[in-house]
Short mmCIF file of C-alpha atoms in Angstrom, two decimals:
data_model
loop_
_atom_site.label_atom_id
_atom_site.label_comp_id
_atom_site.label_asym_id
_atom_site.label_seq_id
_atom_site.Cartn_x
_atom_site.Cartn_y
_atom_site.Cartn_z
CA MET K 166 79.01 82.01 123.25
CA SER K 167 79.74 79.19 125.67
CA GLY K 168 76.95 77.13 124.09
CA ASP K 169 78.52 77.59 120.67
CA ASN K 170 81.88 76.36 121.97
CA ASP K 171 80.22 73.30 123.53
CA LEU K 172 78.53 72.51 120.21
CA ILE K 173 81.82 72.88 118.36
CA LYS K 174 83.44 70.43 120.82
CA LEU K 175 80.55 68.02 120.25
CA TYR K 176 81.40 67.77 116.58
CA SER K 177 84.81 66.21 117.23
CA GLY K 178 87.21 65.20 114.51
CA GLN K 179 86.35 61.55 115.15
CA ILE K 180 82.62 62.18 114.66
CA LEU K 181 83.25 64.17 111.49
CA ALA K 182 85.57 61.46 110.15
CA LEU K 183 82.89 58.82 110.70
CA ALA K 184 80.26 61.04 109.08
CA THR K 185 82.34 61.49 105.93
CA ASP K 186 83.32 57.82 105.59
CA MET K 187 79.99 56.02 105.69
CA PRO K 188 79.86 52.45 104.34
CA HIS K 189 77.02 50.78 102.46
CA THR K 190 75.59 53.95 100.93
CA ASP K 191 74.31 52.15 97.84
CA ARG K 192 70.69 51.04 97.99
CA LEU K 193 70.04 47.33 97.44
CA THR K 194 68.26 46.32 94.23
CA GLU K 195 66.30 43.40 95.74
CA PRO K 196 66.10 43.86 99.52
CA CYS K 197 64.02 41.68 101.83
CA ALA K 198 62.81 44.88 103.46
CA THR K 199 63.11 48.65 103.13
CA VAL K 200 62.29 51.14 105.86
CA LYS K 201 62.42 54.92 105.74
CA LYS K 202 62.40 56.73 109.07
CA ARG K 203 62.42 60.40 109.96
CA ALA K 204 63.34 62.19 113.17
CA PRO K 205 60.54 64.76 113.45
CA LEU K 206 62.40 67.28 115.59
CA CYS K 207 65.36 67.80 113.26
CA GLY K 208 64.11 66.34 109.96
CA SER K 209 66.91 63.77 109.63
CA THR K 210 65.92 60.79 107.48
CA ILE K 211 67.36 57.40 106.75
CA THR K 212 66.29 54.69 104.36
CA VAL K 213 67.58 51.21 105.12
CA ASP K 214 67.52 48.21 102.80
CA LEU K 215 68.56 44.81 104.06
CA ILE K 216 68.67 41.14 103.27
CA VAL K 217 68.31 38.59 106.05
CA LYS K 218 69.20 34.92 105.70
CA ASP K 219 69.13 32.36 108.49
CA GLY K 220 68.47 35.06 111.07
CA VAL K 221 71.41 37.33 110.23
CA ILE K 222 71.84 40.38 108.04
CA THR K 223 73.73 39.39 104.89
CA ASP K 224 73.53 42.65 102.95
CA TYR K 225 72.76 46.25 103.87
CA GLY K 226 72.27 49.56 102.13
CA GLN K 227 71.49 52.98 103.55
CA ASP K 228 70.62 56.45 102.34
CA VAL K 229 71.26 58.93 105.15
CA LYS K 230 70.21 62.58 105.22
CA ALA K 231 71.13 63.66 108.73
CA CYS K 232 73.38 65.89 110.81
CA ALA K 233 76.96 64.79 111.42
CA LEU K 234 75.88 62.98 114.61
CA GLY K 235 73.23 60.94 112.79
CA GLN K 236 75.70 60.26 109.99
CA ALA K 237 78.37 59.13 112.46
CA ALA K 238 75.91 56.72 114.10
CA ALA K 239 74.87 55.37 110.68
CA SER K 240 78.54 54.98 109.78
CA VAL K 241 79.22 52.84 112.88
CA VAL K 242 76.08 50.80 112.27
CA GLY K 243 76.97 50.30 108.59
CA ARG K 244 80.44 49.04 109.52
CA HIS K 245 79.17 46.34 111.85
CA VAL K 246 75.62 45.40 110.87
CA ILE K 247 76.37 42.60 108.38
CA GLY K 248 76.40 39.29 110.20
CA CYS K 249 74.30 40.59 113.10
CA THR K 250 71.13 39.10 114.53
CA PHE K 251 67.98 40.97 115.49
CA GLU K 252 68.97 40.61 119.14
CA GLN K 253 72.36 42.23 118.54
CA ILE K 254 70.77 45.21 116.76
CA GLU K 255 68.18 45.51 119.51
CA ALA K 256 70.88 45.40 122.22
CA ALA K 257 72.82 48.12 120.37
CA ARG K 258 69.73 50.33 120.11
CA ASP K 259 68.80 49.82 123.75
CA GLY K 260 72.40 50.40 124.84
CA LEU K 261 72.69 53.57 122.79
CA LYS K 262 69.44 54.89 124.28
CA LYS K 263 70.68 54.23 127.81
CA MET K 264 74.05 55.78 127.04
CA LEU K 265 72.42 58.95 125.71
CA LYS K 266 69.52 59.29 128.13
CA GLU K 267 70.95 57.85 131.37
CA ASP K 268 74.73 58.10 130.81
CA GLY K 269 74.67 54.30 130.79
CA PRO K 270 77.44 51.99 129.59
CA THR K 271 78.72 51.90 126.05
CA PRO K 272 76.58 49.79 123.68
CA PRO K 273 77.81 46.20 123.38
CA ALA K 274 80.22 44.99 120.69
CA PRO K 275 80.28 45.11 117.77
CA PHE K 276 78.65 48.53 118.20
CA ASP K 277 80.89 49.82 120.98
CA ALA K 278 82.34 52.46 118.63
CA LEU K 279 79.06 54.34 119.25
CA GLU K 280 80.85 55.51 122.42
CA VAL K 281 82.12 58.42 120.31
CA LEU K 282 78.59 59.85 120.53
CA ARG K 283 78.51 59.97 124.35
CA PRO K 284 79.09 63.77 124.42
CA ALA K 285 75.72 64.16 122.64
CA ARG K 286 73.87 63.03 125.79
CA ASP K 287 73.50 66.68 126.79
CA TYR K 288 71.84 67.52 123.43
CA LYS K 289 68.45 65.81 123.71
CA ASN K 290 67.30 67.36 120.44
CA ARG K 291 69.96 65.25 118.66
CA HIS K 292 69.09 61.88 120.20
CA ALA K 293 66.42 60.94 117.64
CA SER K 294 68.84 61.51 114.75
CA ILE K 295 71.53 59.44 116.47
CA LEU K 296 69.11 56.55 117.09
CA LEU K 297 67.60 56.66 113.59
CA SER K 298 69.87 54.11 111.88
CA LEU K 299 69.37 51.44 114.55
CA GLU K 300 65.63 52.10 114.74
CA ALA K 301 65.26 51.78 110.95
CA THR K 302 67.46 48.66 110.86
CA LEU K 303 65.37 46.97 113.58
CA GLU K 304 62.12 47.77 111.79
CA ALA K 305 63.50 46.50 108.47
CA PHE K 306 64.84 43.34 110.15
CA ASP K 307 61.41 42.69 111.66
CA GLN K 308 59.78 43.11 108.25
CA ALA K 309 62.35 40.84 106.61
CA GLN K 310 61.70 38.09 109.16
CA GLN K 311 58.00 38.24 108.30
CA SER K 312 58.65 38.04 104.55
CA ALA K 313 59.38 34.94 102.53
CA CYS K 314 62.92 36.12 101.90
CA ALA K 315 64.26 35.59 105.45
#
């Protein structure tokens, strides 16, 4: 029963609030790139559309089918991704990985709100879902930079 209580604590009100108030949930009609990624362990999926101009994300859309933790991460990413460079997204992804896997520092601004997911570090089976939005965004950004549209 103790494990159940720990899991209930993990799904804090702040995480649930983020999960239910996700921005940019409409897919883009003419994206520079689209990437769909799946976390094999839990089955969470995310599809990311984005437009990149002059090395920054100018528009973003996401379709998220994930647990509340994956949704909360996608919510934070969606709030801050427009105007970001590849390097900022990469630093956020790397920072989130270190925070979850090594109890490292909070990811850098503007993604420091991902700190809310720190309690998930003890739930390794949830890490892939939490990282999904940043992983998909990085892959889409890379594709956009290689296309004529960036």
